[in-house]
Short mmCIF file of C-alpha atoms in Angstrom, two decimals:
data_model
loop_
_atom_site.label_atom_id
_atom_site.label_comp_id
_atom_site.label_asym_id
_atom_site.label_seq_id
_atom_site.Cartn_x
_atom_site.Cartn_y
_atom_site.Cartn_z
CA MET A 1 257.29 137.78 268.60
CA ASP A 2 255.42 135.58 266.13
CA ALA A 3 258.44 135.44 263.84
CA LEU A 4 260.74 134.57 266.74
CA ARG A 5 258.41 131.81 267.95
CA GLU A 6 258.18 130.31 264.46
CA ALA A 7 261.97 130.32 264.07
CA LEU A 8 262.48 128.79 267.53
CA ALA A 9 259.93 126.08 266.72
CA ALA A 10 262.05 125.15 263.70
CA VAL A 11 265.18 124.99 265.89
CA ARG A 12 263.38 122.75 268.41
CA GLU A 13 262.27 120.45 265.59
CA THR A 14 265.94 120.12 264.59
CA ALA A 15 266.89 119.44 268.23
CA THR A 16 264.44 116.55 268.50
CA GLN A 17 266.24 114.83 265.65
CA GLY A 18 269.34 114.53 267.86
CA ARG A 19 271.83 115.89 265.31
CA ALA A 20 274.22 118.20 267.18
CA ALA A 21 275.87 119.71 264.08
CA ALA A 22 272.53 120.51 262.50
CA LEU A 23 271.32 122.08 265.75
CA GLU A 24 274.42 124.26 266.01
CA THR A 25 273.90 125.46 262.43
CA SER A 26 270.20 126.08 263.07
CA LEU A 27 270.99 128.17 266.17
CA ALA A 28 273.63 130.17 264.31
CA GLN A 29 271.11 130.95 261.57
CA LEU A 30 268.32 131.94 263.98
CA PRO A 31 268.72 135.74 263.52
CA ASP A 32 268.61 135.34 259.73
CA ALA A 33 265.57 133.07 260.01
CA VAL A 34 263.71 135.66 262.10
CA ALA A 35 264.69 138.44 259.68
CA ALA A 36 263.49 136.39 256.71
CA ARG A 37 260.11 135.83 258.36
CA LEU A 38 259.74 139.53 259.18
CA SER A 39 260.67 140.47 255.63
CA ALA A 40 258.12 138.03 254.21
CA ARG A 41 255.39 139.50 256.42
CA ALA A 42 256.26 143.03 255.34
CA THR A 43 256.02 142.13 251.65
CA SER A 44 252.77 141.76 249.74
CA SER A 45 252.15 138.22 248.56
CA LEU A 46 250.48 139.61 245.42
CA VAL A 47 253.28 140.74 243.10
CA SER A 48 253.83 141.62 239.45
CA VAL A 49 255.21 138.74 237.38
CA ILE A 50 256.53 138.27 233.84
CA ASN A 51 254.26 135.93 231.90
CA ALA A 52 256.58 133.68 229.89
CA THR A 53 253.97 130.92 229.45
CA GLY A 54 252.73 132.30 226.12
CA VAL A 55 249.10 132.20 227.33
CA VAL A 56 247.90 135.78 226.84
CA ILE A 57 244.71 135.49 228.90
CA HIS A 58 246.12 133.43 231.78
CA THR A 59 243.59 132.94 234.58
CA ASN A 60 246.25 132.06 237.18
CA LEU A 61 248.23 135.20 236.30
CA GLY A 62 245.32 137.64 236.56
CA ARG A 63 243.95 137.33 233.01
CA ALA A 64 243.96 140.65 231.12
CA PRO A 65 246.70 143.17 232.00
CA LEU A 66 245.57 146.80 231.96
CA SER A 67 247.19 149.51 229.89
CA ARG A 68 249.28 152.14 231.68
CA GLU A 69 246.53 154.68 231.01
CA ALA A 70 243.86 152.49 232.58
CA ALA A 71 246.07 151.64 235.56
CA ALA A 72 246.89 155.34 236.11
CA HIS A 73 243.20 156.24 236.06
CA VAL A 74 242.44 153.50 238.59
CA ALA A 75 245.24 154.78 240.85
CA ALA A 76 243.93 158.35 240.66
CA ILE A 77 240.38 157.28 241.50
CA ALA A 78 241.49 154.95 244.29
CA ALA A 79 243.80 157.50 245.92
CA GLY A 80 241.13 160.12 246.53
CA TYR A 81 237.46 160.96 246.30
CA SER A 82 235.48 160.73 243.06
CA ASN A 83 232.04 161.45 241.63
CA LEU A 84 231.16 157.74 241.71
CA GLU A 85 227.54 158.44 242.68
CA LEU A 86 227.35 162.21 242.39
CA ASP A 87 225.90 164.24 239.52
CA LEU A 88 228.39 167.10 239.27
CA GLU A 89 225.99 169.18 237.19
CA SER A 90 223.12 169.20 239.70
CA GLY A 91 225.03 168.37 242.88
CA SER A 92 222.52 165.62 243.67
CA ARG A 93 223.02 161.90 244.00
CA GLY A 94 223.94 160.18 240.73
CA ASP A 95 224.23 156.61 239.45
CA ARG A 96 227.53 154.73 239.23
CA GLU A 97 226.14 152.99 236.15
CA THR A 98 226.54 156.14 234.05
CA HIS A 99 230.35 155.97 234.03
CA ALA A 100 230.92 152.79 232.01
CA GLU A 101 227.49 151.56 231.03
CA GLU A 102 226.52 154.47 228.79
CA ARG A 103 229.71 153.92 226.81
CA LEU A 104 229.00 150.18 226.56
CA ARG A 105 225.46 150.86 225.28
CA ARG A 106 226.86 153.06 222.52
CA ILE A 107 229.46 150.47 221.52
CA LEU A 108 226.90 147.66 221.37
CA ASP A 109 224.03 149.83 220.12
CA CYS A 110 221.69 148.20 222.63
CA PRO A 111 219.04 149.65 224.95
CA ALA A 112 220.45 148.53 228.31
CA THR A 113 223.59 147.20 230.00
CA LEU A 114 224.62 146.21 233.50
CA VAL A 115 227.97 145.59 235.22
CA VAL A 116 228.57 143.06 238.01
CA ASN A 117 231.72 141.50 239.41
CA ASN A 118 232.27 138.59 236.98
CA ASN A 119 230.50 136.54 234.32
CA ALA A 120 229.38 133.89 236.80
CA ALA A 121 227.64 136.68 238.73
CA ALA A 122 226.05 137.91 235.49
CA VAL A 123 224.58 134.46 234.76
CA LEU A 124 223.49 134.11 238.39
CA LEU A 125 221.70 137.47 238.36
CA ALA A 126 220.01 136.83 235.01
CA VAL A 127 218.72 133.39 235.96
CA ASN A 128 217.60 134.47 239.43
CA THR A 129 215.69 137.47 238.03
CA LEU A 130 214.03 135.69 235.11
CA ALA A 131 213.64 132.09 236.30
CA ASP A 132 213.66 131.90 240.11
CA GLY A 133 211.59 128.81 240.99
CA ARG A 134 211.07 127.97 237.32
CA GLU A 135 212.77 125.80 234.70
CA VAL A 136 215.86 126.85 232.74
CA ILE A 137 216.22 124.88 229.51
CA VAL A 138 219.83 124.04 228.55
CA SER A 139 221.34 121.66 226.01
CA ARG A 140 223.24 118.76 227.58
CA GLY A 141 226.13 119.63 225.27
CA GLN A 142 226.44 123.05 226.92
CA LEU A 143 226.51 122.05 230.60
CA VAL A 144 230.08 123.26 230.89
CA GLU A 145 232.56 123.45 233.72
CA ILE A 146 235.38 125.97 233.46
CA GLY A 147 238.34 126.72 235.76
CA GLY A 148 237.69 127.06 239.46
CA SER A 149 234.81 124.55 239.34
CA PHE A 150 232.37 127.03 237.79
CA ARG A 151 229.59 124.71 236.62
CA ILE A 152 226.48 125.84 234.76
CA PRO A 153 224.19 123.36 236.64
CA ASP A 154 225.45 124.64 240.00
CA VAL A 155 225.00 128.31 239.03
CA VAL A 156 221.44 127.66 237.80
CA GLU A 157 220.60 125.83 241.03
CA LYS A 158 222.09 128.54 243.27
CA ALA A 159 220.17 131.15 241.27
CA GLY A 160 216.91 129.40 242.16
CA GLY A 161 216.26 127.90 238.73
CA ARG A 162 215.38 124.29 238.01
CA LEU A 163 217.66 122.85 235.35
CA ARG A 164 215.85 121.19 232.43
CA GLU A 165 218.36 119.33 230.29
CA VAL A 166 217.47 118.65 226.66
CA GLY A 167 219.07 116.66 223.85
CA THR A 168 222.20 114.57 224.22
CA THR A 169 225.84 115.39 224.82
CA ASN A 170 226.63 115.62 221.12
CA ARG A 171 223.26 116.34 219.46
CA THR A 172 220.54 118.78 220.50
CA ARG A 173 217.90 119.90 218.03
CA LEU A 174 215.31 122.66 218.09
CA THR A 175 212.60 120.02 218.61
CA ASP A 176 214.29 119.10 221.91
CA TYR A 177 213.90 122.66 223.15
CA ARG A 178 210.35 122.94 221.84
CA GLY A 179 209.33 119.72 223.53
CA ALA A 180 210.58 121.01 226.89
CA ILE A 181 208.69 124.33 226.79
CA SER A 182 205.89 124.44 229.38
CA PRO A 183 204.13 126.90 231.71
CA GLN A 184 207.03 126.20 234.12
CA THR A 185 209.65 127.53 231.69
CA GLY A 186 211.46 130.60 233.00
CA ALA A 187 214.18 130.99 230.38
CA LEU A 188 216.20 129.36 227.63
CA LEU A 189 219.97 129.37 228.23
CA ARG A 190 222.58 129.12 225.47
CA VAL A 191 226.14 128.63 226.76
CA HIS A 192 229.45 129.26 224.98
CA PRO A 193 231.55 126.05 225.17
CA SER A 194 234.54 128.08 226.30
CA ASN A 195 237.16 125.44 226.98
CA PHE A 196 236.24 122.52 224.73
CA ARG A 197 234.71 121.59 221.37
CA ILE A 198 232.51 118.66 220.39
CA VAL A 199 233.42 117.50 216.89
CA GLY A 200 232.31 114.68 214.63
CA PHE A 201 228.72 113.44 214.91
CA ALA A 202 227.49 116.64 216.57
CA GLU A 203 224.60 119.08 216.18
CA GLU A 204 223.29 122.10 218.09
CA ALA A 205 220.22 124.26 217.55
CA SER A 206 221.36 127.54 216.04
CA ARG A 207 221.07 130.92 217.69
CA ASP A 208 218.54 132.07 215.10
CA GLU A 209 216.37 129.02 215.77
CA LEU A 210 216.42 129.68 219.52
CA VAL A 211 215.65 133.38 219.03
CA ALA A 212 212.59 132.45 216.94
CA LEU A 213 211.47 129.93 219.56
CA ALA A 214 211.93 132.45 222.39
CA THR A 215 209.92 135.05 220.47
CA GLU A 216 207.14 132.55 219.76
CA THR A 217 206.89 131.21 223.33
CA LYS A 218 207.68 134.48 225.21
CA ALA A 219 210.44 132.65 227.12
CA PRO A 220 213.49 134.96 227.33
CA LEU A 221 216.72 133.70 225.76
CA ILE A 222 219.89 134.22 227.81
CA GLU A 223 223.24 133.65 226.09
CA ASP A 224 226.47 133.28 228.08
CA MET A 225 229.17 134.31 225.58
CA GLY A 226 232.06 134.14 228.03
CA SER A 227 234.94 135.82 226.25
CA GLY A 228 233.42 139.27 225.67
CA LEU A 229 234.65 140.00 222.14
CA LEU A 230 233.33 143.43 221.08
CA ALA A 231 234.72 143.60 217.54
CA PRO A 232 235.81 140.87 215.08
CA LEU A 233 239.33 139.65 215.78
CA PRO A 234 241.18 138.25 212.75
CA THR A 235 243.62 136.40 214.98
CA VAL A 236 240.74 134.59 216.75
CA PRO A 237 238.28 133.99 213.90
CA ALA A 238 236.22 131.35 215.71
CA GLU A 239 234.96 133.78 218.37
CA GLU A 240 231.67 135.60 217.76
CA THR A 241 231.04 139.16 218.95
CA VAL A 242 228.52 140.30 221.52
CA SER A 243 226.91 142.54 218.89
CA GLN A 244 226.25 139.53 216.66
CA ALA A 245 224.21 137.91 219.42
CA LEU A 246 222.29 141.11 220.17
CA ARG A 247 221.54 141.79 216.50
CA ALA A 248 220.26 138.24 216.14
CA GLY A 249 217.68 139.00 218.82
CA VAL A 250 219.05 137.37 221.98
CA ASP A 251 217.22 138.91 224.94
CA VAL A 252 220.14 138.99 227.41
CA VAL A 253 223.84 138.43 226.65
CA THR A 254 226.37 137.91 229.47
CA PHE A 255 230.15 138.13 229.01
CA SER A 256 233.45 138.77 230.81
CA GLY A 257 235.29 142.06 231.08
CA ASP A 258 238.75 140.56 231.59
CA LYS A 259 239.07 138.20 228.62
CA LEU A 260 239.01 139.33 224.99
CA LEU A 261 237.48 142.66 226.00
CA GLY A 262 240.81 143.26 227.76
CA GLY A 263 239.58 145.04 230.88
CA PRO A 264 239.27 144.38 234.62
CA GLN A 265 237.45 141.43 236.17
CA ALA A 266 233.77 142.15 235.56
CA GLY A 267 230.61 140.50 234.32
CA LEU A 268 228.69 142.48 231.72
CA LEU A 269 225.07 142.08 230.68
CA ALA A 270 223.43 143.64 227.62
CA GLY A 271 220.00 143.36 226.04
CA ARG A 272 216.34 144.16 226.57
CA ALA A 273 215.71 147.22 228.70
CA ASP A 274 212.79 145.71 230.66
CA LEU A 275 214.72 142.58 231.61
CA LEU A 276 217.84 144.46 232.68
CA ALA A 277 215.72 146.95 234.63
CA ALA A 278 214.27 144.00 236.56
CA MET A 279 217.79 142.75 237.27
CA ARG A 280 218.80 146.18 238.54
CA GLN A 281 215.91 146.02 241.03
CA ASN A 282 216.93 142.54 242.21
CA PRO A 283 218.51 142.71 245.73
CA LEU A 284 221.27 140.42 244.43
CA TYR A 285 222.46 143.20 242.15
CA ARG A 286 223.75 145.28 245.07
CA ALA A 287 225.68 142.27 246.36
CA LEU A 288 227.21 141.64 242.94
CA ARG A 289 227.97 145.15 241.69
CA VAL A 290 231.53 146.42 241.17
CA ASP A 291 233.59 148.99 243.05
CA LYS A 292 234.94 152.35 241.87
CA MET A 293 238.33 150.94 240.79
CA THR A 294 236.76 148.35 238.51
CA MET A 295 234.41 150.97 237.07
CA ALA A 296 237.35 153.33 236.45
CA ALA A 297 239.39 150.69 234.61
CA LEU A 298 236.41 149.50 232.60
CA ASP A 299 235.56 153.04 231.51
CA VAL A 300 239.07 153.59 230.08
CA VAL A 301 239.15 150.23 228.28
CA LEU A 302 235.68 150.79 226.81
CA GLY A 303 236.85 154.24 225.73
CA ASP A 304 239.63 152.58 223.74
CA HIS A 305 237.10 150.26 222.10
CA GLU A 306 234.71 153.13 221.34
CA ALA A 307 237.50 155.16 219.72
CA GLN A 308 238.48 152.08 217.67
CA ARG A 309 242.04 152.09 219.01
CA ALA A 310 241.67 148.92 221.10
CA ALA A 311 243.89 146.85 218.78
CA THR A 312 246.90 148.91 219.85
CA ALA A 313 245.80 150.40 223.19
CA VAL A 314 244.43 147.30 224.94
CA PRO A 315 247.33 145.01 225.96
CA VAL A 316 245.49 141.70 225.41
CA LEU A 317 244.61 142.59 221.83
CA ARG A 318 248.03 144.10 221.14
CA LEU A 319 249.77 140.91 222.34
CA LEU A 320 247.44 138.68 220.33
CA HIS A 321 248.16 140.76 217.21
CA ARG A 322 251.97 140.49 217.49
CA ASP A 323 253.44 138.98 214.32
CA LEU A 324 256.18 136.39 214.10
CA ASP A 325 258.74 138.83 212.71
CA GLY A 326 258.37 141.07 215.76
CA LEU A 327 258.57 138.07 218.08
CA ARG A 328 261.70 136.80 216.29
CA ALA A 329 263.36 140.16 216.77
CA ALA A 330 262.50 140.09 220.47
CA GLY A 331 263.80 136.53 220.73
CA ALA A 332 267.06 137.53 219.07
CA ARG A 333 267.57 140.36 221.57
CA VAL A 334 266.84 138.15 224.60
CA THR A 335 268.95 135.25 223.32
CA ALA A 336 271.94 137.49 222.55
CA ALA A 337 271.79 138.91 226.09
CA LEU A 338 271.68 135.44 227.70
CA ARG A 339 274.29 133.62 225.62
CA GLY A 340 277.19 135.09 227.57
CA LEU A 341 276.03 133.58 230.87
CA ALA A 342 278.06 130.65 232.16
CA LEU A 343 276.42 127.19 232.19
CA LEU A 344 273.36 128.47 230.31
CA ASP A 345 272.43 127.51 226.75
CA ALA A 346 269.79 129.64 224.98
CA VAL A 347 268.23 128.64 221.65
CA LEU A 348 265.43 130.22 219.60
CA LEU A 349 262.52 127.97 218.60
CA GLU A 350 259.18 128.37 216.82
CA SER A 351 256.15 126.96 218.58
CA THR A 352 252.42 127.52 219.13
CA GLY A 353 250.30 128.40 222.14
CA PRO A 354 246.65 128.92 223.18
CA VAL A 355 244.87 132.26 223.52
CA GLY A 356 243.72 131.35 227.04
CA GLY A 357 240.74 132.39 229.13
CA GLY A 358 238.50 129.86 227.40
CA ALA A 359 238.67 131.72 224.08
CA ALA A 360 239.03 129.62 220.91
CA PRO A 361 240.10 126.39 222.67
CA THR A 362 241.09 124.68 219.42
CA LEU A 363 243.18 127.61 218.12
CA GLU A 364 246.97 127.59 218.54
CA ARG A 365 248.72 130.90 217.80
CA PRO A 366 252.26 130.78 216.33
CA THR A 367 254.93 132.08 218.69
CA ILE A 368 258.67 132.31 219.36
CA VAL A 369 260.30 130.63 222.35
CA VAL A 370 263.70 131.05 224.00
CA SER A 371 264.62 127.53 225.12
CA LEU A 372 266.96 127.41 228.13
CA ARG A 373 269.06 124.55 229.43
CA HIS A 374 271.32 124.91 232.46
CA GLN A 375 274.32 122.62 232.87
CA GLY A 376 274.05 122.72 236.65
CA CYS A 377 270.38 121.95 237.27
CA THR A 378 267.26 120.35 235.86
CA PRO A 379 264.58 122.36 234.00
CA ASP A 380 262.19 122.10 236.97
CA VAL A 381 264.81 123.53 239.34
CA LEU A 382 265.62 126.34 236.90
CA ALA A 383 261.90 127.16 236.46
CA ALA A 384 261.45 127.28 240.24
CA ALA A 385 264.43 129.62 240.57
CA LEU A 386 262.93 131.96 237.95
CA ARG A 387 259.64 132.02 239.87
CA ARG A 388 261.55 133.07 243.00
CA ALA A 389 263.29 136.00 241.29
CA PRO A 390 262.68 139.54 242.66
CA ARG A 391 260.47 140.06 239.60
CA PRO A 392 259.17 136.50 239.22
CA VAL A 393 259.29 134.92 235.76
CA VAL A 394 256.68 132.22 235.08
CA PRO A 395 257.93 129.99 232.22
CA ARG A 396 256.80 126.62 230.97
CA VAL A 397 258.84 123.42 230.96
CA ALA A 398 258.81 121.45 227.70
CA LYS A 399 261.13 119.03 225.87
CA ASP A 400 263.54 118.85 228.80
CA ALA A 401 264.10 122.63 228.80
CA VAL A 402 262.71 125.84 230.24
CA TRP A 403 260.74 127.74 227.61
CA LEU A 404 260.39 131.50 227.71
CA ASP A 405 257.47 132.11 225.34
CA LEU A 406 257.65 135.72 224.14
CA ARG A 407 254.02 136.09 223.00
CA ALA A 408 252.84 137.68 226.28
CA ILE A 409 256.03 139.57 227.16
CA PRO A 410 255.83 143.20 225.99
CA GLU A 411 258.99 144.86 224.75
CA GLU A 412 259.21 147.08 227.84
CA ASP A 413 259.58 143.94 230.03
CA GLU A 414 262.49 142.42 228.07
CA ALA A 415 265.17 144.07 230.22
CA ALA A 416 263.51 142.78 233.41
CA LEU A 417 263.28 139.30 231.87
CA VAL A 418 266.99 139.27 231.00
CA GLU A 419 267.89 140.56 234.48
#
């Protein structure tokens, strides 16, 4: 009935325009219009797409794709019952934290970890637990805003902390932090500048300097590392690992599960056992914790990292590691398949593209692009048509052409791309 009413409303709108021919056409198409609306309602709006943008960690496209093994484990856990909070050995109630967190502690060699639903939640929980009603000292050069209007000042305020800005936009020294320390200080906060860099006449207090200051003043140091890199990545040399921050003595490190770690959306915390135990007792933790499907996916991905096979088993890392020769071969296969299509010109180009997800904002990775021009339509029209395909393709438009960047298209998706 809803679909019929919507279709009739469209016909009435045509009728008010007084165009008889258009009204006759609209009436003739009414059954198809109703069927189309019913079909749209029966179909999920969340669908699998082919990422031809070249951005491997693309926030709008769901960030990190999971491996088939991780996805299969999630499906198995979601489809039935599980021992999420049951100790199978004793038969008594267990802790959901044991499934992924014990593995994460071993990987990071740290005393305590915690999992919540994203990195913003991790920062919120840390600040609320350690500095509710007290000052949080942050460099002005690190008051970042990332996608979706996530702003550090807003998160600190919502967590109950009072923001204490120090230094200037481009220069903040250790003396700035030291001068701000007072009995009202709840925590020091160091923030990864995930989507920008300040260059030129710039200076920031180092991590080691802040660790020493935190130790001296007993004010805990929280570091938001954002991207969640667990092991050095030669293809993204500018990114530091979580272990580096922990070994340096940072009290609490927060990071994402769905960026360079390559897992599901999650916010991870690691560091001092007493501080994380306090966070676990915070009522906010229950509101921010993850569900069984996230825990299942995270456990598999962390298992790949622990076994040191992440470079090939975790899709994000595998795609970032692809070399130009492999991408050229893929481009040759796709281009050869498309060249026989009427009105379509396909050309191979070399280009560069970002990692995405706020990781290494100044780094451009080399890539191979299939550039498409259609003799019957503009690039924008062609791109829109690709996005409406049964398996949508999301390209980028550049230099008056549609670009299919192959960096984030695995070999098993090439046939679907060509189709």
